[in-house]
Amino acid sequence: MSERTVYLDYAATTPVAPKVAELMTRLLTSGSDFANPSAVHPAGRRAQALVATAAGQLADLLNCDPQQLIWTSGATESNNLAIIGAARYRQKRGRHLVSMPSEHKAVRDVLRALERDGFELTWLAPDESGRLNPESLKNALREDTQLVSIMAVNNETGVVQDIEQLGQLCRDADVLFHVDAAQAVGKLPLDLAAMPVDLLSLTAHKFYGPKGIGALYINERPGCHIEPLFFGGGQQRRRRPGTLPVPMIAALGCAAELAKGRIPADLKHLESLRDQLWQGIRNLDGLRLNGDPEHSFPGILNVSVDDVEGESLLLAMEPVCVATGSACNSQDREPSMVLRSMGRSDAAAQSAIRFSYGRQTRSADIEFAVGHYIQAVERLRALAPGQAA
Ligand SMILES: *Cc1c(COP(=O)(O)O)cnc(C)c1O
């Protein structure tokens, strides 16, 4: 590990916080905390208590009741459970659903699967800064609409939607509102007691917890229920059965408690890194911000540049670890759906680079990345001058 790499891909995943890793290791390896929390013997009750503590910690971060939380394997599962579960529960009332083409694949493709099963979808495009005009949501809601799914923070651009306002429109129309908050939980303050949100997905590994554990918040107000997707033991009141992974759950709880205490400091740190990054690259010829400078999570900065292709840029920027489009799309070379839905050309979408940074990122890392980005753009332009203007 002599060569310096700079990791600027925190939106794809974060390292596990040392305190979280310590707790998890202890629970995996020692004592009698390994027991199955469904067991009624003393060891089982100890494991149960660890789960209850974690639920309390997460509920504290979100300002909700621990009873409103279900453990899942991550945001992909939470999104599937929320959307399919709610759509099935309410399908006798109607089969119309509303979302946006800029959602994460783990929402978009779930809805597409429901579309193939006979549900009717309305896709609302964002404006060119990535935000949804509440008026267009209002106009899309119908008598038979059952569910609206809109993310809190976009994973490619960092754009923040007005969840309160959009949620209120759904409440007024008696429509369930699901929020994929994988990029928001533990990073931006959220107060679910005060927010008109019915279902909310989150995952630990986006806020310094381990991969493979997440949660779904279910408001449980009248009419807000889900059909389970899995069947088995009766765990989690049958809504998501399966033996609970206690060390993972405890780790998520610990990460939530850590996050709660540091959201303001984390945000301040990210804002200063974002400003440094933007100042460093903004004067590059043909550079364009993909996002909304007014309504953005400061830990993500997405930019396009003329005449350069993102994949080549990514390779030319080594050893800086950044993303083109979203990490989940890195296998297919389709231009980003998020950026196209914001009206970007294929060429602009294809040149996009997402910088995302976090707690361990230092100002020197940003300086290093700025240098590599500018050099890579200039080098690639020199190789193919005048290419596709
Ligand atoms: C990372 C992410 C997911 C998927 O989360 P997993 O825990 O990896 O399943 C879903 N939605 C958004 C917005 C994400 O950023």
mmCIF file of C-alpha atoms and ligand atoms in Angstrom:
data_model
loop_
_atom_site.group_PDB
_atom_site.id
_atom_site.type_symbol
_atom_site.label_atom_id
_atom_site.label_comp_id
_atom_site.label_asym_id
_atom_site.label_seq_id
_atom_site.Cartn_x
_atom_site.Cartn_y
_atom_site.Cartn_z
ATOM 1 C CA MET A 1 0.000 0.000 0.000
ATOM 2 C CA SER A 2 2.738 2.479 -0.845
ATOM 3 C CA GLU A 3 0.889 4.165 -3.703
ATOM 4 C CA ARG A 4 -1.477 6.845 -2.576
ATOM 5 C CA THR A 5 -5.095 6.367 -3.492
ATOM 6 C CA VAL A 6 -7.720 8.939 -2.697
ATOM 7 C CA TYR A 7 -11.182 7.517 -2.098
ATOM 8 C CA LEU A 8 -13.917 9.898 -3.226
ATOM 9 C CA ASP A 9 -16.762 7.423 -3.590
ATOM 10 C CA TYR A 10 -18.559 7.751 -0.244
ATOM 11 C CA ALA A 11 -21.947 7.778 -2.016
ATOM 12 C CA ALA A 12 -21.256 4.186 -3.116
ATOM 13 C CA THR A 13 -20.262 3.115 0.383
ATOM 14 C CA THR A 14 -18.478 4.395 3.469
ATOM 15 C CA PRO A 15 -15.856 2.782 5.701
ATOM 16 C CA VAL A 16 -17.160 1.365 8.997
ATOM 17 C CA ALA A 17 -16.544 3.765 11.892
ATOM 18 C CA PRO A 18 -13.930 2.304 14.300
ATOM 19 C CA LYS A 19 -16.332 2.327 17.249
ATOM 20 C CA VAL A 20 -18.919 0.449 15.171
ATOM 21 C CA ALA A 21 -16.352 -2.110 14.013
ATOM 22 C CA GLU A 22 -15.199 -2.692 17.597
ATOM 23 C CA LEU A 23 -18.726 -3.324 18.827
ATOM 24 C CA MET A 24 -19.469 -5.649 15.942
ATOM 25 C CA THR A 25 -16.283 -7.653 16.427
ATOM 26 C CA ARG A 26 -17.015 -8.040 20.104
ATOM 27 C CA LEU A 27 -20.539 -9.291 19.428
ATOM 28 C CA LEU A 28 -19.371 -11.686 16.717
ATOM 29 C CA THR A 29 -16.664 -13.299 18.741
ATOM 30 C CA SER A 30 -17.197 -13.117 22.450
ATOM 31 C CA GLY A 31 -19.532 -13.727 25.341
ATOM 32 C CA SER A 32 -23.006 -15.113 25.007
ATOM 33 C CA ASP A 33 -24.364 -12.278 22.922
ATOM 34 C CA PHE A 34 -24.365 -14.491 19.836
ATOM 35 C CA ALA A 35 -27.662 -16.145 20.809
ATOM 36 C CA ASN A 36 -30.783 -16.178 18.673
ATOM 37 C CA PRO A 37 -32.929 -13.288 19.912
ATOM 38 C CA SER A 38 -36.071 -15.370 19.358
ATOM 39 C CA ALA A 39 -34.953 -17.773 22.115
ATOM 40 C CA VAL A 40 -36.483 -17.286 25.552
ATOM 41 C CA HIS A 41 -33.452 -18.394 27.583
ATOM 42 C CA PRO A 42 -31.234 -15.783 29.248
ATOM 43 C CA ALA A 43 -28.750 -15.639 26.361
ATOM 44 C CA GLY A 44 -31.619 -15.086 23.922
ATOM 45 C CA ARG A 45 -32.968 -12.328 26.096
ATOM 46 C CA ARG A 46 -29.553 -10.643 26.109
ATOM 47 C CA ALA A 47 -29.499 -10.738 22.300
ATOM 48 C CA GLN A 48 -33.038 -9.362 22.289
ATOM 49 C CA ALA A 49 -31.932 -6.505 24.506
ATOM 50 C CA LEU A 50 -29.141 -5.652 22.043
ATOM 51 C CA VAL A 51 -31.722 -5.464 19.228
ATOM 52 C CA ALA A 52 -33.972 -3.264 21.361
ATOM 53 C CA THR A 53 -31.074 -0.926 22.106
ATOM 54 C CA ALA A 54 -30.292 -0.613 18.408
ATOM 55 C CA ALA A 55 -33.932 0.075 17.563
ATOM 56 C CA GLY A 56 -33.899 2.794 20.212
ATOM 57 C CA GLN A 57 -30.756 4.341 18.766
ATOM 58 C CA LEU A 58 -32.154 4.386 15.224
ATOM 59 C CA ALA A 59 -35.533 5.662 16.432
ATOM 60 C CA ASP A 60 -33.687 8.413 18.251
ATOM 61 C CA LEU A 61 -31.887 9.475 15.079
ATOM 62 C CA LEU A 62 -35.127 9.539 13.064
ATOM 63 C CA ASN A 63 -37.384 10.748 15.882
ATOM 64 C CA CYS A 64 -39.837 7.890 15.519
ATOM 65 C CA ASP A 65 -41.059 4.970 17.633
ATOM 66 C CA PRO A 66 -38.829 1.841 17.664
ATOM 67 C CA GLN A 67 -41.988 -0.167 16.890
ATOM 68 C CA GLN A 68 -42.135 1.585 13.511
ATOM 69 C CA LEU A 69 -38.839 0.023 12.357
ATOM 70 C CA ILE A 70 -38.206 -3.259 10.535
ATOM 71 C CA TRP A 71 -34.700 -4.658 9.988
ATOM 72 C CA THR A 72 -33.805 -5.598 6.426
ATOM 73 C CA SER A 73 -30.627 -6.398 4.512
ATOM 74 C CA GLY A 74 -30.306 -2.840 3.168
ATOM 75 C CA ALA A 75 -32.021 -0.154 1.139
ATOM 76 C CA THR A 76 -32.579 -2.412 -1.879
ATOM 77 C CA GLU A 77 -34.639 -4.774 0.229
ATOM 78 C CA SER A 78 -36.373 -1.941 2.093
ATOM 79 C CA ASN A 79 -37.401 -0.365 -1.211
ATOM 80 C CA ASN A 80 -38.723 -3.696 -2.525
ATOM 81 C CA LEU A 81 -40.606 -4.402 0.695
ATOM 82 C CA ALA A 82 -42.083 -0.897 0.936
ATOM 83 C CA ILE A 83 -43.155 -0.551 -2.681
ATOM 84 C CA ILE A 84 -44.306 -4.065 -3.520
ATOM 85 C CA GLY A 85 -45.669 -4.599 0.002
ATOM 86 C CA ALA A 86 -47.724 -1.395 0.005
ATOM 87 C CA ALA A 87 -48.847 -1.741 -3.608
ATOM 88 C CA ARG A 88 -50.150 -5.246 -2.927
ATOM 89 C CA TYR A 89 -51.802 -4.216 0.331
ATOM 90 C CA ARG A 90 -53.690 -1.393 -1.339
ATOM 91 C CA GLN A 91 -54.296 -2.815 -4.799
ATOM 92 C CA LYS A 92 -57.999 -3.374 -4.240
ATOM 93 C CA ARG A 93 -58.392 0.398 -3.942
ATOM 94 C CA GLY A 94 -56.432 1.172 -7.090
ATOM 95 C CA ARG A 95 -53.285 0.329 -9.022
ATOM 96 C CA HIS A 96 -51.798 3.704 -9.939
ATOM 97 C CA LEU A 97 -48.285 4.570 -8.701
ATOM 98 C CA VAL A 98 -46.141 7.703 -9.137
ATOM 99 C CA SER A 99 -42.360 8.119 -9.130
ATOM 100 C CA MET A 100 -39.465 9.743 -10.989
ATOM 101 C CA PRO A 101 -37.014 8.472 -13.629
ATOM 102 C CA SER A 102 -34.184 9.873 -11.485
ATOM 103 C CA GLU A 103 -34.784 7.374 -8.672
ATOM 104 C CA HIS A 104 -32.215 4.728 -7.735
ATOM 105 C CA LYS A 105 -32.529 1.501 -9.733
ATOM 106 C CA ALA A 106 -33.714 -0.229 -6.549
ATOM 107 C CA VAL A 107 -36.879 1.882 -6.817
ATOM 108 C CA ARG A 108 -37.158 2.274 -10.579
ATOM 109 C CA ASP A 109 -36.812 -1.400 -11.399
ATOM 110 C CA VAL A 110 -39.167 -2.462 -8.594
ATOM 111 C CA LEU A 111 -41.819 -0.193 -10.077
ATOM 112 C CA ARG A 112 -41.104 -1.505 -13.568
ATOM 113 C CA ALA A 113 -41.698 -5.030 -12.264
ATOM 114 C CA LEU A 114 -45.043 -3.908 -10.833
ATOM 115 C CA GLU A 115 -45.856 -2.289 -14.178
ATOM 116 C CA ARG A 116 -45.397 -5.684 -15.828
ATOM 117 C CA ASP A 117 -47.846 -7.088 -13.244
ATOM 118 C CA GLY A 118 -50.534 -4.633 -14.324
ATOM 119 C CA PHE A 119 -49.897 -1.597 -12.121
ATOM 120 C CA GLU A 120 -50.020 1.754 -13.880
ATOM 121 C CA LEU A 121 -47.059 4.106 -13.473
ATOM 122 C CA THR A 122 -46.693 7.852 -13.898
ATOM 123 C CA TRP A 123 -43.060 8.995 -14.163
ATOM 124 C CA LEU A 124 -42.485 12.650 -13.273
ATOM 125 C CA ALA A 125 -39.373 14.245 -14.735
ATOM 126 C CA PRO A 126 -37.349 16.654 -12.597
ATOM 127 C CA ASP A 127 -36.424 20.143 -13.792
ATOM 128 C CA GLU A 128 -32.928 20.738 -15.155
ATOM 129 C CA SER A 129 -31.519 21.161 -11.654
ATOM 130 C CA GLY A 130 -32.916 17.745 -10.631
ATOM 131 C CA ARG A 131 -35.793 18.872 -8.435
ATOM 132 C CA LEU A 132 -39.437 17.911 -8.716
ATOM 133 C CA ASN A 133 -41.951 20.705 -9.062
ATOM 134 C CA PRO A 134 -44.652 19.997 -6.417
ATOM 135 C CA GLU A 135 -47.257 21.241 -8.873
ATOM 136 C CA SER A 136 -46.469 18.380 -11.240
ATOM 137 C CA LEU A 137 -46.926 15.862 -8.417
ATOM 138 C CA LYS A 138 -50.221 17.462 -7.498
ATOM 139 C CA ASN A 139 -51.436 17.136 -11.085
ATOM 140 C CA ALA A 140 -50.368 13.498 -11.290
ATOM 141 C CA LEU A 141 -52.343 12.295 -8.252
ATOM 142 C CA ARG A 142 -55.584 10.523 -9.162
ATOM 143 C CA GLU A 143 -58.486 8.860 -7.439
ATOM 144 C CA ASP A 144 -56.830 5.460 -7.862
ATOM 145 C CA THR A 145 -53.275 6.509 -6.890
ATOM 146 C CA GLN A 146 -51.993 4.379 -3.994
ATOM 147 C CA LEU A 147 -48.315 5.157 -3.628
ATOM 148 C CA VAL A 148 -45.770 7.843 -4.485
ATOM 149 C CA SER A 149 -42.063 7.045 -4.219
ATOM 150 C CA ILE A 150 -39.528 9.878 -4.238
ATOM 151 C CA MET A 151 -36.002 9.845 -2.839
ATOM 152 C CA ALA A 152 -34.724 12.364 -0.276
ATOM 153 C CA VAL A 153 -31.175 12.843 -1.634
ATOM 154 C CA ASN A 154 -30.178 11.739 -5.115
ATOM 155 C CA ASN A 155 -27.257 9.318 -5.077
ATOM 156 C CA GLU A 156 -25.709 10.682 -8.285
ATOM 157 C CA THR A 157 -26.179 14.434 -7.906
ATOM 158 C CA GLY A 158 -26.831 15.028 -4.196
ATOM 159 C CA VAL A 159 -30.002 16.978 -5.078
ATOM 160 C CA VAL A 160 -32.405 17.198 -2.123
ATOM 161 C CA GLN A 161 -36.148 17.025 -2.756
ATOM 162 C CA ASP A 162 -38.688 18.957 -0.712
ATOM 163 C CA ILE A 163 -39.924 15.869 1.142
ATOM 164 C CA GLU A 164 -42.214 17.840 3.502
ATOM 165 C CA GLN A 165 -44.091 19.552 0.727
ATOM 166 C CA LEU A 166 -44.327 16.493 -1.556
ATOM 167 C CA GLY A 167 -45.397 14.341 1.397
ATOM 168 C CA GLN A 168 -48.097 16.791 2.400
ATOM 169 C CA LEU A 169 -49.603 16.621 -1.098
ATOM 170 C CA CYS A 170 -49.765 12.828 -0.740
ATOM 171 C CA ARG A 171 -51.282 13.056 2.752
ATOM 172 C CA ASP A 172 -53.961 15.449 1.511
ATOM 173 C CA ALA A 173 -54.870 12.974 -1.225
ATOM 174 C CA ASP A 174 -54.706 9.902 1.086
ATOM 175 C CA VAL A 175 -51.838 8.435 -0.933
ATOM 176 C CA LEU A 176 -48.956 6.569 0.733
ATOM 177 C CA PHE A 177 -45.581 8.306 0.443
ATOM 178 C CA HIS A 178 -42.385 6.236 0.299
ATOM 179 C CA VAL A 179 -38.960 7.871 0.567
ATOM 180 C CA ASP A 180 -35.693 6.194 -0.345
ATOM 181 C CA ALA A 181 -33.505 7.969 2.207
ATOM 182 C CA ALA A 182 -30.366 5.856 1.776
ATOM 183 C CA GLN A 183 -28.317 8.995 1.070
ATOM 184 C CA ALA A 184 -29.997 11.124 3.731
ATOM 185 C CA VAL A 185 -30.164 9.094 6.945
ATOM 186 C CA GLY A 186 -27.286 9.878 9.276
ATOM 187 C CA LYS A 187 -26.222 12.765 7.049
ATOM 188 C CA LEU A 188 -29.049 15.287 7.112
ATOM 189 C CA PRO A 189 -31.344 15.939 10.076
ATOM 190 C CA LEU A 190 -34.649 14.059 9.640
ATOM 191 C CA ASP A 191 -37.608 14.343 11.999
ATOM 192 C CA LEU A 192 -40.114 11.670 11.091
ATOM 193 C CA ALA A 193 -42.529 12.741 13.830
ATOM 194 C CA ALA A 194 -42.921 16.016 11.959
ATOM 195 C CA MET A 195 -42.688 14.703 8.396
ATOM 196 C CA PRO A 196 -45.607 13.425 6.302
ATOM 197 C CA VAL A 197 -43.708 10.262 5.332
ATOM 198 C CA ASP A 198 -45.297 6.789 5.469
ATOM 199 C CA LEU A 199 -42.440 4.498 4.464
ATOM 200 C CA LEU A 200 -38.718 5.272 4.552
ATOM 201 C CA SER A 201 -35.770 3.118 3.434
ATOM 202 C CA LEU A 202 -32.252 3.298 4.824
ATOM 203 C CA THR A 203 -29.029 1.313 4.823
ATOM 204 C CA ALA A 204 -26.162 1.288 7.343
ATOM 205 C CA HIS A 205 -23.253 1.264 4.910
ATOM 206 C CA LYS A 206 -24.012 4.760 3.632
ATOM 207 C CA PHE A 207 -23.484 6.198 7.123
ATOM 208 C CA TYR A 208 -20.396 4.388 8.419
ATOM 209 C CA GLY A 209 -22.048 1.105 9.323
ATOM 210 C CA PRO A 210 -21.532 -2.328 7.728
ATOM 211 C CA LYS A 211 -22.941 -3.496 4.383
ATOM 212 C CA GLY A 212 -25.845 -5.930 4.485
ATOM 213 C CA ILE A 213 -28.054 -4.323 7.136
ATOM 214 C CA GLY A 214 -30.746 -1.697 6.763
ATOM 215 C CA ALA A 215 -34.199 -0.802 7.943
ATOM 216 C CA LEU A 216 -37.633 0.192 6.761
ATOM 217 C CA TYR A 217 -39.669 2.736 8.703
ATOM 218 C CA ILE A 218 -43.423 2.154 8.514
ATOM 219 C CA ASN A 219 -45.587 4.937 9.849
ATOM 220 C CA GLU A 220 -48.475 2.548 10.744
ATOM 221 C CA ARG A 221 -51.135 5.241 10.544
ATOM 222 C CA PRO A 222 -54.493 3.835 9.391
ATOM 223 C CA GLY A 223 -54.182 2.455 5.848
ATOM 224 C CA CYS A 224 -50.383 2.382 6.003
ATOM 225 C CA HIS A 225 -49.487 -1.287 5.983
ATOM 226 C CA ILE A 226 -47.487 -3.640 3.806
ATOM 227 C CA GLU A 227 -47.899 -7.226 2.710
ATOM 228 C CA PRO A 228 -44.756 -9.219 3.557
ATOM 229 C CA LEU A 229 -42.528 -10.461 0.734
ATOM 230 C CA PHE A 230 -40.908 -13.251 2.766
ATOM 231 C CA PHE A 231 -42.581 -16.010 4.736
ATOM 232 C CA GLY A 232 -41.073 -18.100 7.509
ATOM 233 C CA GLY A 233 -40.632 -17.768 11.261
ATOM 234 C CA GLY A 234 -42.780 -15.097 12.839
ATOM 235 C CA GLN A 235 -39.990 -12.561 13.462
ATOM 236 C CA GLN A 236 -40.682 -8.834 13.214
ATOM 237 C CA ARG A 237 -44.400 -9.428 13.536
ATOM 238 C CA ARG A 238 -44.300 -11.496 10.318
ATOM 239 C CA ARG A 239 -43.525 -8.438 8.219
ATOM 240 C CA ARG A 240 -39.970 -9.624 7.554
ATOM 241 C CA PRO A 241 -39.216 -13.027 9.073
ATOM 242 C CA GLY A 242 -35.767 -14.572 9.434
ATOM 243 C CA THR A 243 -33.259 -14.853 12.298
ATOM 244 C CA LEU A 244 -32.106 -11.355 13.222
ATOM 245 C CA PRO A 245 -28.388 -10.664 12.609
ATOM 246 C CA VAL A 246 -27.748 -9.182 16.039
ATOM 247 C CA PRO A 247 -24.147 -7.937 15.512
ATOM 248 C CA MET A 248 -25.178 -6.182 12.289
ATOM 249 C CA ILE A 249 -28.240 -4.635 13.904
ATOM 250 C CA ALA A 250 -26.217 -3.465 16.903
ATOM 251 C CA ALA A 251 -23.684 -1.988 14.470
ATOM 252 C CA LEU A 252 -26.401 -0.054 12.640
ATOM 253 C CA GLY A 253 -27.675 1.259 15.970
ATOM 254 C CA CYS A 254 -24.199 2.336 16.993
ATOM 255 C CA ALA A 255 -23.640 4.061 13.620
ATOM 256 C CA ALA A 256 -26.973 5.858 14.047
ATOM 257 C CA GLU A 257 -26.045 7.101 17.511
ATOM 258 C CA LEU A 258 -22.644 8.280 16.276
ATOM 259 C CA ALA A 259 -24.256 10.059 13.318
ATOM 260 C CA LYS A 260 -26.802 11.816 15.479
ATOM 261 C CA GLY A 261 -24.074 13.468 17.481
ATOM 262 C CA ARG A 262 -22.079 14.558 14.469
ATOM 263 C CA ILE A 263 -24.462 15.595 11.709
ATOM 264 C CA PRO A 264 -23.744 19.340 12.086
ATOM 265 C CA ALA A 265 -19.966 18.826 12.256
ATOM 266 C CA ASP A 266 -20.015 16.338 9.360
ATOM 267 C CA LEU A 267 -22.020 18.787 7.236
ATOM 268 C CA LYS A 268 -19.652 21.626 7.983
ATOM 269 C CA HIS A 269 -16.691 19.463 6.994
ATOM 270 C CA LEU A 270 -18.416 18.377 3.743
ATOM 271 C CA GLU A 271 -19.369 21.943 2.842
ATOM 272 C CA SER A 272 -15.793 23.075 3.145
ATOM 273 C CA LEU A 273 -14.567 20.152 1.004
ATOM 274 C CA ARG A 274 -17.262 20.811 -1.602
ATOM 275 C CA ASP A 275 -16.386 24.512 -1.793
ATOM 276 C CA GLN A 276 -12.700 23.684 -2.196
ATOM 277 C CA LEU A 277 -13.459 21.138 -4.935
ATOM 278 C CA TRP A 278 -15.787 23.481 -6.802
ATOM 279 C CA GLN A 279 -13.363 26.407 -6.601
ATOM 280 C CA GLY A 280 -10.635 24.111 -7.873
ATOM 281 C CA ILE A 281 -12.402 22.917 -11.011
ATOM 282 C CA ARG A 282 -15.053 25.518 -11.831
ATOM 283 C CA ASN A 283 -12.914 27.490 -14.284
ATOM 284 C CA LEU A 284 -12.232 24.504 -16.492
ATOM 285 C CA ASP A 285 -13.517 25.140 -20.041
ATOM 286 C CA GLY A 286 -16.956 23.645 -20.643
ATOM 287 C CA LEU A 287 -17.515 22.511 -17.060
ATOM 288 C CA ARG A 288 -21.106 22.211 -15.886
ATOM 289 C CA LEU A 289 -22.553 21.367 -12.488
ATOM 290 C CA ASN A 290 -25.157 18.596 -12.495
ATOM 291 C CA GLY A 291 -27.355 19.526 -9.589
ATOM 292 C CA ASP A 292 -28.946 22.328 -7.685
ATOM 293 C CA PRO A 293 -26.546 24.600 -5.805
ATOM 294 C CA GLU A 294 -29.367 25.719 -3.489
ATOM 295 C CA HIS A 295 -30.768 22.304 -2.564
ATOM 296 C CA SER A 296 -27.949 19.802 -2.312
ATOM 297 C CA PHE A 297 -26.349 17.447 0.136
ATOM 298 C CA PRO A 298 -22.784 18.848 0.271
ATOM 299 C CA GLY A 299 -21.111 15.399 0.265
ATOM 300 C CA ILE A 300 -21.724 14.872 -3.464
ATOM 301 C CA LEU A 301 -20.575 16.985 -6.405
ATOM 302 C CA ASN A 302 -21.404 15.868 -9.955
ATOM 303 C CA VAL A 303 -19.962 17.650 -12.988
ATOM 304 C CA SER A 304 -19.913 17.216 -16.758
ATOM 305 C CA VAL A 305 -17.326 18.583 -19.118
ATOM 306 C CA ASP A 306 -17.312 19.050 -22.905
ATOM 307 C CA ASP A 307 -15.495 16.701 -25.278
ATOM 308 C CA VAL A 308 -14.429 14.062 -22.772
ATOM 309 C CA GLU A 309 -15.929 10.680 -22.011
ATOM 310 C CA GLY A 310 -16.479 9.781 -18.345
ATOM 311 C CA GLU A 311 -15.138 6.246 -18.488
ATOM 312 C CA SER A 312 -11.837 7.433 -20.013
ATOM 313 C CA LEU A 313 -11.739 10.241 -17.493
ATOM 314 C CA LEU A 314 -12.170 7.795 -14.622
ATOM 315 C CA LEU A 315 -9.225 5.720 -15.858
ATOM 316 C CA ALA A 316 -7.097 8.788 -16.531
ATOM 317 C CA MET A 317 -7.752 10.056 -12.996
ATOM 318 C CA GLU A 318 -6.266 7.048 -11.249
ATOM 319 C CA PRO A 319 -5.377 6.786 -8.350
ATOM 320 C CA VAL A 320 -8.381 8.949 -7.470
ATOM 321 C CA CYS A 321 -11.483 6.784 -6.879
ATOM 322 C CA VAL A 322 -14.570 8.524 -8.230
ATOM 323 C CA ALA A 323 -17.695 7.338 -10.044
ATOM 324 C CA THR A 324 -19.309 7.893 -13.402
ATOM 325 C CA GLY A 325 -23.069 7.916 -13.115
ATOM 326 C CA SER A 326 -23.854 5.661 -10.168
ATOM 327 C CA ALA A 327 -21.816 2.698 -8.989
ATOM 328 C CA CYS A 328 -24.683 0.355 -9.758
ATOM 329 C CA ASN A 329 -24.585 1.432 -13.378
ATOM 330 C CA SER A 330 -20.869 1.065 -13.816
ATOM 331 C CA GLN A 331 -21.236 -2.264 -15.648
ATOM 332 C CA ASP A 332 -23.453 -0.928 -18.394
ATOM 333 C CA ARG A 333 -22.274 2.046 -20.390
ATOM 334 C CA GLU A 334 -25.686 3.616 -20.865
ATOM 335 C CA PRO A 335 -25.601 7.341 -20.123
ATOM 336 C CA SER A 336 -26.995 8.061 -16.655
ATOM 337 C CA MET A 337 -30.789 8.012 -16.477
ATOM 338 C CA VAL A 338 -30.640 10.600 -13.681
ATOM 339 C CA LEU A 339 -28.765 13.098 -15.848
ATOM 340 C CA ARG A 340 -30.828 12.411 -18.956
ATOM 341 C CA SER A 341 -34.017 12.967 -16.975
ATOM 342 C CA MET A 342 -32.594 16.398 -16.073
ATOM 343 C CA GLY A 343 -32.397 17.163 -19.784
ATOM 344 C CA ARG A 344 -28.669 16.608 -20.260
ATOM 345 C CA SER A 345 -27.502 15.382 -23.674
ATOM 346 C CA ASP A 346 -26.103 11.858 -23.950
ATOM 347 C CA ALA A 347 -22.621 13.357 -24.399
ATOM 348 C CA ALA A 348 -22.943 15.518 -21.275
ATOM 349 C CA ALA A 349 -24.340 12.609 -19.268
ATOM 350 C CA GLN A 350 -21.555 10.369 -20.497
ATOM 351 C CA SER A 351 -18.867 12.818 -19.374
ATOM 352 C CA ALA A 352 -20.226 13.080 -15.835
ATOM 353 C CA ILE A 353 -18.031 12.400 -12.822
ATOM 354 C CA ARG A 354 -19.425 12.062 -9.309
ATOM 355 C CA PHE A 355 -17.137 13.134 -6.497
ATOM 356 C CA SER A 356 -18.366 12.055 -3.067
ATOM 357 C CA TYR A 357 -16.411 12.456 0.132
ATOM 358 C CA GLY A 358 -16.827 11.994 3.855
ATOM 359 C CA ARG A 359 -15.458 11.951 7.365
ATOM 360 C CA GLN A 360 -11.992 10.714 6.462
ATOM 361 C CA THR A 361 -11.517 13.011 3.458
ATOM 362 C CA ARG A 362 -8.970 15.757 4.021
ATOM 363 C CA SER A 363 -8.407 19.027 2.218
ATOM 364 C CA ALA A 364 -5.159 17.571 0.784
ATOM 365 C CA ASP A 365 -7.206 14.745 -0.797
ATOM 366 C CA ILE A 366 -9.420 17.273 -2.577
ATOM 367 C CA GLU A 367 -6.361 19.176 -3.773
ATOM 368 C CA PHE A 368 -4.926 15.905 -5.131
ATOM 369 C CA ALA A 369 -8.228 15.068 -6.877
ATOM 370 C CA VAL A 370 -8.567 18.546 -8.409
ATOM 371 C CA GLY A 371 -5.085 18.253 -9.904
ATOM 372 C CA HIS A 372 -5.780 14.811 -11.329
ATOM 373 C CA TYR A 373 -9.170 15.796 -12.727
ATOM 374 C CA ILE A 374 -7.901 18.887 -14.529
ATOM 375 C CA GLN A 375 -4.866 17.046 -15.864
ATOM 376 C CA ALA A 376 -6.988 14.148 -17.084
ATOM 377 C CA VAL A 377 -9.435 16.431 -18.913
ATOM 378 C CA GLU A 378 -6.614 18.329 -20.579
ATOM 379 C CA ARG A 379 -4.751 15.158 -21.523
ATOM 380 C CA LEU A 380 -7.829 13.543 -23.072
ATOM 381 C CA ARG A 381 -8.712 16.701 -24.972
ATOM 382 C CA ALA A 382 -5.199 16.846 -26.404
ATOM 383 C CA LEU A 383 -5.522 13.225 -27.565
ATOM 384 C CA ALA A 384 -8.793 13.836 -29.420
ATOM 385 C CA PRO A 385 -8.953 17.534 -30.265
ATOM 386 C CA GLY A 386 -12.289 18.911 -31.490
ATOM 387 C CA GLN A 387 -14.124 15.661 -30.802
ATOM 388 C CA ALA A 388 -17.931 15.969 -30.601
ATOM 389 C CA ALA A 389 -18.463 19.618 -29.698
HETATM 390 C C1 LIG B 1 -26.981 2.715 -1.903
HETATM 391 C C2 LIG B 1 -28.387 3.040 -2.257
HETATM 392 C C3 LIG B 1 -29.372 2.047 -2.324
HETATM 393 C C4 LIG B 1 -29.049 0.575 -2.133
HETATM 394 O O1 LIG B 1 -28.668 0.299 -0.843
HETATM 395 P P1 LIG B 1 -28.103 -1.170 -0.468
HETATM 396 O O2 LIG B 1 -27.984 -1.150 0.999
HETATM 397 O O3 LIG B 1 -26.798 -1.269 -1.146
HETATM 398 O O4 LIG B 1 -29.084 -2.155 -0.953
HETATM 399 C C5 LIG B 1 -30.662 2.420 -2.613
HETATM 400 N N1 LIG B 1 -30.981 3.715 -2.830
HETATM 401 C C6 LIG B 1 -30.072 4.696 -2.774
HETATM 402 C C7 LIG B 1 -30.480 6.108 -3.006
HETATM 403 C C8 LIG B 1 -28.744 4.402 -2.494
HETATM 404 O O5 LIG B 1 -27.846 5.375 -2.463
#
